[in-house]
């Protein structure tokens, strides 16, 4: 299978522990050893948010704040590359084209962000679209897609399965409620919908769930299926 794994920065490196990064790398190595083509996209997490918050106080433009965020995603991507044992791209890919070329060389491809104006959620969906991935996995800090932000609403319920159109609706209603945090952003959901990308959203704090999702085992998250 060709797989794109999107690993949130807060999942990969919430406090920069080697063991945690190694656990994520081990799952990617295992998938590559099993013959899958794997591309990882890494987010910036709280470190990116802290840099962005500080630079905002200093008066930076939104464009420059995004550029700072991209730098942090690439730092995290470099950390993941360091932990990988399989033959991986030596430096984070800086574009989708470079990530695709790396996959075609038979490497595990790793990238962070690309350009200002979106997040690595959209970068991952675009990469999955570009390379015709069989599966897109979002390893996030919440265990799936909920009817509302589970950290803000105790009545939030998790969906086991959604169509892509339902995903767009759910995420757009979460994103319109102030202060809410969607597990995948709206732009990413629209890319998933337009290309019918089979997608799962799961708790990345337990990296072996990624392997379970690929193997078709119970991964305890949300599966997004193409519209009929
Ligand atoms: P993330 O993808 O980690 O964003 O990129 P996020 O949604 O804030 O993180 P999570 O998913 O909640 O952990 C960090 C920041 O980097 C910039 C954006 O400012 C983003 O918020 N970025 C990232 C870009 O501008 N372009 C990219 O391609 C990627």
PDB file of C-alpha atoms and ligand atoms in Angstrom:
ATOM      1  CA  UNK A   1       0.000   0.000   0.000  1.00  0.00           C
ATOM      2  CA  UNK A   2       1.032   3.614  -0.483  1.00  0.00           C
ATOM      3  CA  UNK A   3       0.440   5.396   2.813  1.00  0.00           C
ATOM      4  CA  UNK A   4       0.673   9.006   3.957  1.00  0.00           C
ATOM      5  CA  UNK A   5       0.976   9.389   7.733  1.00  0.00           C
ATOM      6  CA  UNK A   6       0.364  12.833   9.187  1.00  0.00           C
ATOM      7  CA  UNK A   7       1.921  13.097  12.645  1.00  0.00           C
ATOM      8  CA  UNK A   8       0.918  16.093  14.757  1.00  0.00           C
ATOM      9  CA  UNK A   9       3.802  17.959  16.372  1.00  0.00           C
ATOM     10  CA  UNK A  10       2.123  17.609  19.767  1.00  0.00           C
ATOM     11  CA  UNK A  11       2.054  13.853  19.211  1.00  0.00           C
ATOM     12  CA  UNK A  12       5.631  13.433  17.950  1.00  0.00           C
ATOM     13  CA  UNK A  13       7.445  15.793  20.273  1.00  0.00           C
ATOM     14  CA  UNK A  14       5.317  17.365  22.988  1.00  0.00           C
ATOM     15  CA  UNK A  15       8.395  17.596  25.199  1.00  0.00           C
ATOM     16  CA  UNK A  16      11.239  16.337  23.027  1.00  0.00           C
ATOM     17  CA  UNK A  17      11.696  12.776  24.283  1.00  0.00           C
ATOM     18  CA  UNK A  18      13.868  10.446  22.233  1.00  0.00           C
ATOM     19  CA  UNK A  19      11.768   7.387  23.215  1.00  0.00           C
ATOM     20  CA  UNK A  20       8.621   8.939  21.844  1.00  0.00           C
ATOM     21  CA  UNK A  21      10.204   9.914  18.531  1.00  0.00           C
ATOM     22  CA  UNK A  22      11.701   6.423  18.283  1.00  0.00           C
ATOM     23  CA  UNK A  23       8.283   4.826  18.834  1.00  0.00           C
ATOM     24  CA  UNK A  24       6.853   6.755  15.876  1.00  0.00           C
ATOM     25  CA  UNK A  25       9.884   5.961  13.720  1.00  0.00           C
ATOM     26  CA  UNK A  26       9.610   2.261  14.618  1.00  0.00           C
ATOM     27  CA  UNK A  27       6.071   2.076  13.267  1.00  0.00           C
ATOM     28  CA  UNK A  28       7.133   3.757  10.015  1.00  0.00           C
ATOM     29  CA  UNK A  29      10.141   1.424   9.726  1.00  0.00           C
ATOM     30  CA  UNK A  30       7.853  -1.560  10.292  1.00  0.00           C
ATOM     31  CA  UNK A  31       5.480  -0.429   7.544  1.00  0.00           C
ATOM     32  CA  UNK A  32       8.405   0.110   5.143  1.00  0.00           C
ATOM     33  CA  UNK A  33       9.845  -3.321   6.055  1.00  0.00           C
ATOM     34  CA  UNK A  34       6.461  -4.851   5.275  1.00  0.00           C
ATOM     35  CA  UNK A  35       6.758  -3.459   1.737  1.00  0.00           C
ATOM     36  CA  UNK A  36       4.532  -0.394   2.051  1.00  0.00           C
ATOM     37  CA  UNK A  37       5.512   2.939   0.483  1.00  0.00           C
ATOM     38  CA  UNK A  38       5.396   5.463   3.309  1.00  0.00           C
ATOM     39  CA  UNK A  39       5.428   9.257   3.364  1.00  0.00           C
ATOM     40  CA  UNK A  40       5.283  11.068   6.703  1.00  0.00           C
ATOM     41  CA  UNK A  41       4.193  14.686   7.199  1.00  0.00           C
ATOM     42  CA  UNK A  42       5.104  16.199  10.554  1.00  0.00           C
ATOM     43  CA  UNK A  43       3.410  19.116  12.352  1.00  0.00           C
ATOM     44  CA  UNK A  44       4.759  21.816  14.634  1.00  0.00           C
ATOM     45  CA  UNK A  45       2.758  21.339  17.857  1.00  0.00           C
ATOM     46  CA  UNK A  46       3.069  23.606  20.873  1.00  0.00           C
ATOM     47  CA  UNK A  47       6.595  24.693  19.968  1.00  0.00           C
ATOM     48  CA  UNK A  48       5.258  26.215  16.741  1.00  0.00           C
ATOM     49  CA  UNK A  49       2.411  27.844  18.676  1.00  0.00           C
ATOM     50  CA  UNK A  50       4.874  29.359  21.167  1.00  0.00           C
ATOM     51  CA  UNK A  51       7.091  30.791  18.428  1.00  0.00           C
ATOM     52  CA  UNK A  52       4.052  32.114  16.590  1.00  0.00           C
ATOM     53  CA  UNK A  53       2.615  33.676  19.778  1.00  0.00           C
ATOM     54  CA  UNK A  54       5.887  35.406  20.610  1.00  0.00           C
ATOM     55  CA  UNK A  55       6.434  36.678  17.060  1.00  0.00           C
ATOM     56  CA  UNK A  56       2.820  37.916  16.937  1.00  0.00           C
ATOM     57  CA  UNK A  57       3.518  39.992  20.060  1.00  0.00           C
ATOM     58  CA  UNK A  58       6.552  41.356  18.212  1.00  0.00           C
ATOM     59  CA  UNK A  59       4.308  42.499  15.360  1.00  0.00           C
ATOM     60  CA  UNK A  60       5.100  39.890  12.679  1.00  0.00           C
ATOM     61  CA  UNK A  61       2.680  39.544   9.772  1.00  0.00           C
ATOM     62  CA  UNK A  62       0.528  36.417   9.451  1.00  0.00           C
ATOM     63  CA  UNK A  63       2.654  35.361   6.481  1.00  0.00           C
ATOM     64  CA  UNK A  64       5.813  35.555   8.562  1.00  0.00           C
ATOM     65  CA  UNK A  65       4.107  33.734  11.444  1.00  0.00           C
ATOM     66  CA  UNK A  66       3.251  30.905   9.062  1.00  0.00           C
ATOM     67  CA  UNK A  67       6.863  30.878   7.855  1.00  0.00           C
ATOM     68  CA  UNK A  68       8.011  30.445  11.474  1.00  0.00           C
ATOM     69  CA  UNK A  69       5.516  27.613  11.912  1.00  0.00           C
ATOM     70  CA  UNK A  70       6.850  25.912   8.771  1.00  0.00           C
ATOM     71  CA  UNK A  71      10.394  26.110  10.140  1.00  0.00           C
ATOM     72  CA  UNK A  72       9.266  24.296  13.306  1.00  0.00           C
ATOM     73  CA  UNK A  73       7.472  21.572  11.322  1.00  0.00           C
ATOM     74  CA  UNK A  74      10.719  21.013   9.400  1.00  0.00           C
ATOM     75  CA  UNK A  75      12.697  20.797  12.645  1.00  0.00           C
ATOM     76  CA  UNK A  76      10.316  18.082  13.820  1.00  0.00           C
ATOM     77  CA  UNK A  77      10.567  16.350  10.436  1.00  0.00           C
ATOM     78  CA  UNK A  78      14.351  16.346  10.791  1.00  0.00           C
ATOM     79  CA  UNK A  79      13.997  14.770  14.236  1.00  0.00           C
ATOM     80  CA  UNK A  80      11.859  11.973  12.822  1.00  0.00           C
ATOM     81  CA  UNK A  81      14.360  11.378   9.997  1.00  0.00           C
ATOM     82  CA  UNK A  82      17.113  11.044  12.622  1.00  0.00           C
ATOM     83  CA  UNK A  83      15.188   8.241  14.326  1.00  0.00           C
ATOM     84  CA  UNK A  84      14.317   6.266  11.185  1.00  0.00           C
ATOM     85  CA  UNK A  85      16.347   3.170  10.441  1.00  0.00           C
ATOM     86  CA  UNK A  86      14.935   2.454   7.006  1.00  0.00           C
ATOM     87  CA  UNK A  87      16.282   4.228   3.970  1.00  0.00           C
ATOM     88  CA  UNK A  88      14.731   7.669   4.325  1.00  0.00           C
ATOM     89  CA  UNK A  89      15.071  11.005   2.604  1.00  0.00           C
ATOM     90  CA  UNK A  90      18.152  12.651   4.191  1.00  0.00           C
ATOM     91  CA  UNK A  91      16.576  16.121   4.596  1.00  0.00           C
ATOM     92  CA  UNK A  92      12.878  17.027   4.982  1.00  0.00           C
ATOM     93  CA  UNK A  93      11.258  17.475   1.567  1.00  0.00           C
ATOM     94  CA  UNK A  94      10.338  21.142   1.106  1.00  0.00           C
ATOM     95  CA  UNK A  95       7.720  20.579  -1.576  1.00  0.00           C
ATOM     96  CA  UNK A  96       5.242  17.957  -2.644  1.00  0.00           C
ATOM     97  CA  UNK A  97       7.296  17.385  -5.774  1.00  0.00           C
ATOM     98  CA  UNK A  98      10.382  16.599  -3.686  1.00  0.00           C
ATOM     99  CA  UNK A  99       8.371  14.235  -1.474  1.00  0.00           C
ATOM    100  CA  UNK A 100       7.021  12.386  -4.508  1.00  0.00           C
ATOM    101  CA  UNK A 101      10.495  12.107  -6.019  1.00  0.00           C
ATOM    102  CA  UNK A 102      11.747  10.642  -2.743  1.00  0.00           C
ATOM    103  CA  UNK A 103       8.959   8.041  -2.713  1.00  0.00           C
ATOM    104  CA  UNK A 104       9.844   7.124  -6.305  1.00  0.00           C
ATOM    105  CA  UNK A 105      13.443   6.543  -5.247  1.00  0.00           C
ATOM    106  CA  UNK A 106      12.084   3.974  -2.806  1.00  0.00           C
ATOM    107  CA  UNK A 107      12.790   6.077   0.285  1.00  0.00           C
ATOM    108  CA  UNK A 108      10.574   6.809   3.237  1.00  0.00           C
ATOM    109  CA  UNK A 109       9.630  10.399   2.479  1.00  0.00           C
ATOM    110  CA  UNK A 110       9.419  12.919   5.336  1.00  0.00           C
ATOM    111  CA  UNK A 111       8.290  16.537   5.145  1.00  0.00           C
ATOM    112  CA  UNK A 112       6.913  19.326   7.290  1.00  0.00           C
ATOM    113  CA  UNK A 113       5.023  22.299   5.906  1.00  0.00           C
ATOM    114  CA  UNK A 114       5.373  23.840   2.466  1.00  0.00           C
ATOM    115  CA  UNK A 115       4.050  27.394   2.045  1.00  0.00           C
ATOM    116  CA  UNK A 116       2.144  29.877   4.262  1.00  0.00           C
ATOM    117  CA  UNK A 117      -1.636  29.816   4.342  1.00  0.00           C
ATOM    118  CA  UNK A 118      -2.464  26.305   5.499  1.00  0.00           C
ATOM    119  CA  UNK A 119      -1.319  23.628   7.968  1.00  0.00           C
ATOM    120  CA  UNK A 120       0.266  20.210   7.672  1.00  0.00           C
ATOM    121  CA  UNK A 121      -3.261  18.705   7.701  1.00  0.00           C
ATOM    122  CA  UNK A 122      -3.731  20.109   4.202  1.00  0.00           C
ATOM    123  CA  UNK A 123      -0.136  19.311   3.200  1.00  0.00           C
ATOM    124  CA  UNK A 124      -0.815  15.639   4.061  1.00  0.00           C
ATOM    125  CA  UNK A 125      -4.101  15.518   2.164  1.00  0.00           C
ATOM    126  CA  UNK A 126      -2.482  17.139  -0.890  1.00  0.00           C
ATOM    127  CA  UNK A 127       0.399  14.678  -0.784  1.00  0.00           C
ATOM    128  CA  UNK A 128      -2.022  11.745  -0.509  1.00  0.00           C
ATOM    129  CA  UNK A 129      -3.928  13.174  -3.474  1.00  0.00           C
ATOM    130  CA  UNK A 130      -0.785  13.783  -5.516  1.00  0.00           C
ATOM    131  CA  UNK A 131       0.741  10.323  -5.056  1.00  0.00           C
ATOM    132  CA  UNK A 132      -2.587   8.463  -5.197  1.00  0.00           C
ATOM    133  CA  UNK A 133      -2.239   7.118  -1.648  1.00  0.00           C
ATOM    134  CA  UNK A 134      -4.315   4.094  -0.688  1.00  0.00           C
ATOM    135  CA  UNK A 135      -4.592   5.396   2.860  1.00  0.00           C
ATOM    136  CA  UNK A 136      -4.118   8.709   4.686  1.00  0.00           C
ATOM    137  CA  UNK A 137      -3.636   8.414   8.445  1.00  0.00           C
ATOM    138  CA  UNK A 138      -3.953  11.387  10.798  1.00  0.00           C
ATOM    139  CA  UNK A 139      -2.131  10.586  14.036  1.00  0.00           C
ATOM    140  CA  UNK A 140      -3.571  13.362  16.196  1.00  0.00           C
ATOM    141  CA  UNK A 141      -3.872  14.201  19.867  1.00  0.00           C
ATOM    142  CA  UNK A 142      -7.548  13.147  19.961  1.00  0.00           C
ATOM    143  CA  UNK A 143      -8.821   9.616  19.313  1.00  0.00           C
ATOM    144  CA  UNK A 144     -10.895  10.362  16.218  1.00  0.00           C
ATOM    145  CA  UNK A 145     -13.482  12.801  14.913  1.00  0.00           C
ATOM    146  CA  UNK A 146     -16.093  13.866  17.453  1.00  0.00           C
ATOM    147  CA  UNK A 147     -19.428  15.654  17.074  1.00  0.00           C
ATOM    148  CA  UNK A 148     -17.857  18.606  18.967  1.00  0.00           C
ATOM    149  CA  UNK A 149     -14.507  19.393  20.566  1.00  0.00           C
ATOM    150  CA  UNK A 150     -14.236  16.620  23.231  1.00  0.00           C
ATOM    151  CA  UNK A 151     -12.045  18.857  25.391  1.00  0.00           C
ATOM    152  CA  UNK A 152     -14.692  21.584  25.442  1.00  0.00           C
ATOM    153  CA  UNK A 153     -17.995  19.650  25.306  1.00  0.00           C
ATOM    154  CA  UNK A 154     -18.671  16.635  27.514  1.00  0.00           C
ATOM    155  CA  UNK A 155     -21.543  15.489  25.260  1.00  0.00           C
ATOM    156  CA  UNK A 156     -19.205  15.146  22.266  1.00  0.00           C
ATOM    157  CA  UNK A 157     -19.526  11.699  20.663  1.00  0.00           C
ATOM    158  CA  UNK A 158     -17.006   9.977  18.473  1.00  0.00           C
ATOM    159  CA  UNK A 159     -17.914   8.852  14.969  1.00  0.00           C
ATOM    160  CA  UNK A 160     -16.628   5.378  14.052  1.00  0.00           C
ATOM    161  CA  UNK A 161     -17.222   5.973  10.356  1.00  0.00           C
ATOM    162  CA  UNK A 162     -18.098   9.015   8.228  1.00  0.00           C
ATOM    163  CA  UNK A 163     -18.391   9.650   4.523  1.00  0.00           C
ATOM    164  CA  UNK A 164     -16.129  12.414   3.223  1.00  0.00           C
ATOM    165  CA  UNK A 165     -19.158  14.718   2.816  1.00  0.00           C
ATOM    166  CA  UNK A 166     -20.173  14.059   6.427  1.00  0.00           C
ATOM    167  CA  UNK A 167     -16.600  14.805   7.534  1.00  0.00           C
ATOM    168  CA  UNK A 168     -16.700  18.184   5.760  1.00  0.00           C
ATOM    169  CA  UNK A 169     -20.007  19.007   7.514  1.00  0.00           C
ATOM    170  CA  UNK A 170     -18.812  17.937  10.966  1.00  0.00           C
ATOM    171  CA  UNK A 171     -15.505  19.812  10.721  1.00  0.00           C
ATOM    172  CA  UNK A 172     -17.111  22.937   9.344  1.00  0.00           C
ATOM    173  CA  UNK A 173     -19.570  23.032  12.232  1.00  0.00           C
ATOM    174  CA  UNK A 174     -16.734  22.503  14.769  1.00  0.00           C
ATOM    175  CA  UNK A 175     -14.609  25.205  13.129  1.00  0.00           C
ATOM    176  CA  UNK A 176     -17.421  27.742  13.273  1.00  0.00           C
ATOM    177  CA  UNK A 177     -17.762  27.436  17.076  1.00  0.00           C
ATOM    178  CA  UNK A 178     -15.367  29.891  18.687  1.00  0.00           C
ATOM    179  CA  UNK A 179     -12.281  28.473  20.346  1.00  0.00           C
ATOM    180  CA  UNK A 180     -12.906  24.929  19.155  1.00  0.00           C
ATOM    181  CA  UNK A 181     -10.148  22.716  17.923  1.00  0.00           C
ATOM    182  CA  UNK A 182     -10.891  20.397  15.001  1.00  0.00           C
ATOM    183  CA  UNK A 183      -8.737  17.250  14.667  1.00  0.00           C
ATOM    184  CA  UNK A 184      -8.325  17.881  10.915  1.00  0.00           C
ATOM    185  CA  UNK A 185      -8.789  21.281   9.300  1.00  0.00           C
ATOM    186  CA  UNK A 186     -11.490  22.117   6.792  1.00  0.00           C
ATOM    187  CA  UNK A 187      -9.228  22.554   3.773  1.00  0.00           C
ATOM    188  CA  UNK A 188      -7.848  19.049   4.330  1.00  0.00           C
ATOM    189  CA  UNK A 189     -11.363  17.583   4.509  1.00  0.00           C
ATOM    190  CA  UNK A 190     -12.269  19.195   1.181  1.00  0.00           C
ATOM    191  CA  UNK A 191      -9.207  17.677  -0.478  1.00  0.00           C
ATOM    192  CA  UNK A 192     -10.089  14.290   1.028  1.00  0.00           C
ATOM    193  CA  UNK A 193     -13.602  14.642  -0.366  1.00  0.00           C
ATOM    194  CA  UNK A 194     -12.688  15.767  -3.869  1.00  0.00           C
ATOM    195  CA  UNK A 195     -10.241  12.913  -4.364  1.00  0.00           C
ATOM    196  CA  UNK A 196     -12.069  10.212  -2.400  1.00  0.00           C
ATOM    197  CA  UNK A 197      -9.033   9.502  -0.216  1.00  0.00           C
ATOM    198  CA  UNK A 198      -9.574   6.689   2.297  1.00  0.00           C
ATOM    199  CA  UNK A 199      -8.624   8.318   5.598  1.00  0.00           C
ATOM    200  CA  UNK A 200      -8.413   7.423   9.259  1.00  0.00           C
ATOM    201  CA  UNK A 201      -8.119   9.730  12.258  1.00  0.00           C
ATOM    202  CA  UNK A 202      -6.700   8.138  15.379  1.00  0.00           C
ATOM    203  CA  UNK A 203      -4.907   8.766  18.644  1.00  0.00           C
ATOM    204  CA  UNK A 204      -1.268   9.228  17.684  1.00  0.00           C
ATOM    205  CA  UNK A 205      -0.132   9.065  21.288  1.00  0.00           C
ATOM    206  CA  UNK A 206      -0.206   5.312  20.693  1.00  0.00           C
ATOM    207  CA  UNK A 207       1.778   5.036  17.446  1.00  0.00           C
ATOM    208  CA  UNK A 208       1.075   1.310  16.985  1.00  0.00           C
ATOM    209  CA  UNK A 209      -2.497   2.273  16.156  1.00  0.00           C
ATOM    210  CA  UNK A 210      -1.137   3.529  12.824  1.00  0.00           C
ATOM    211  CA  UNK A 211       0.078   0.010  11.996  1.00  0.00           C
ATOM    212  CA  UNK A 212      -3.256  -1.429  13.157  1.00  0.00           C
ATOM    213  CA  UNK A 213      -5.129   0.904  10.777  1.00  0.00           C
ATOM    214  CA  UNK A 214      -2.902  -0.152   7.863  1.00  0.00           C
ATOM    215  CA  UNK A 215      -3.315  -3.842   8.726  1.00  0.00           C
ATOM    216  CA  UNK A 216      -7.103  -3.482   8.874  1.00  0.00           C
ATOM    217  CA  UNK A 217      -7.164  -4.224  12.613  1.00  0.00           C
ATOM    218  CA  UNK A 218      -9.124  -2.283  15.204  1.00  0.00           C
ATOM    219  CA  UNK A 219      -7.411   1.099  15.552  1.00  0.00           C
ATOM    220  CA  UNK A 220     -10.010   2.726  17.769  1.00  0.00           C
ATOM    221  CA  UNK A 221     -10.592   5.949  15.835  1.00  0.00           C
ATOM    222  CA  UNK A 222     -12.655   7.306  12.936  1.00  0.00           C
ATOM    223  CA  UNK A 223     -12.637   5.927   9.411  1.00  0.00           C
ATOM    224  CA  UNK A 224     -13.553   8.281   6.554  1.00  0.00           C
ATOM    225  CA  UNK A 225     -14.845   6.575   3.428  1.00  0.00           C
ATOM    226  CA  UNK A 226     -15.287   8.160  -0.017  1.00  0.00           C
ATOM    227  CA  UNK A 227     -18.765   9.455  -0.893  1.00  0.00           C
ATOM    228  CA  UNK A 228     -20.957   6.972  -2.757  1.00  0.00           C
TER     229      UNK A 228
HETATM  230  P1  LIG B   1       0.815  22.560  12.015  1.00  0.00           P
HETATM  231  O1  LIG B   1       0.448  21.784  10.833  1.00  0.00           O
HETATM  232  O2  LIG B   1       1.464  21.885  13.148  1.00  0.00           O
HETATM  233  O3  LIG B   1      -0.451  23.410  12.463  1.00  0.00           O
HETATM  234  O4  LIG B   1       1.751  23.763  11.527  1.00  0.00           O
HETATM  235  P2  LIG B   1      -1.518  23.324  13.606  1.00  0.00           P
HETATM  236  O5  LIG B   1      -2.824  22.955  12.991  1.00  0.00           O
HETATM  237  O6  LIG B   1      -1.430  24.632  14.329  1.00  0.00           O
HETATM  238  O7  LIG B   1      -1.022  22.178  14.555  1.00  0.00           O
HETATM  239  P3  LIG B   1      -1.847  21.015  15.287  1.00  0.00           P
HETATM  240  O8  LIG B   1      -2.358  20.115  14.168  1.00  0.00           O
HETATM  241  O9  LIG B   1      -2.976  21.694  16.024  1.00  0.00           O
HETATM  242  O10 LIG B   1      -0.796  20.362  16.158  1.00  0.00           O
HETATM  243  C1  LIG B   1       2.156  24.788  12.436  1.00  0.00           C
HETATM  244  C2  LIG B   1       1.962  26.137  11.807  1.00  0.00           C
HETATM  245  O11 LIG B   1       2.874  26.283  10.694  1.00  0.00           O
HETATM  246  C3  LIG B   1       2.275  27.031   9.642  1.00  0.00           C
HETATM  247  C4  LIG B   1       0.898  27.443  10.150  1.00  0.00           C
HETATM  248  O12 LIG B   1       1.025  28.696  10.783  1.00  0.00           O
HETATM  249  C5  LIG B   1       0.585  26.366  11.195  1.00  0.00           C
HETATM  250  O13 LIG B   1      -0.329  26.812  12.160  1.00  0.00           O
HETATM  251  N1  LIG B   1       2.239  26.201   8.406  1.00  0.00           N
HETATM  252  C6  LIG B   1       2.409  24.855   8.453  1.00  0.00           C
HETATM  253  C7  LIG B   1       2.092  26.821   7.170  1.00  0.00           C
HETATM  254  O14 LIG B   1       1.923  28.038   7.084  1.00  0.00           O
HETATM  255  N2  LIG B   1       2.132  26.066   6.030  1.00  0.00           N
HETATM  256  C8  LIG B   1       2.324  24.730   6.053  1.00  0.00           C
HETATM  257  O15 LIG B   1       2.376  24.088   4.985  1.00  0.00           O
HETATM  258  C9  LIG B   1       2.434  24.101   7.301  1.00  0.00           C
END
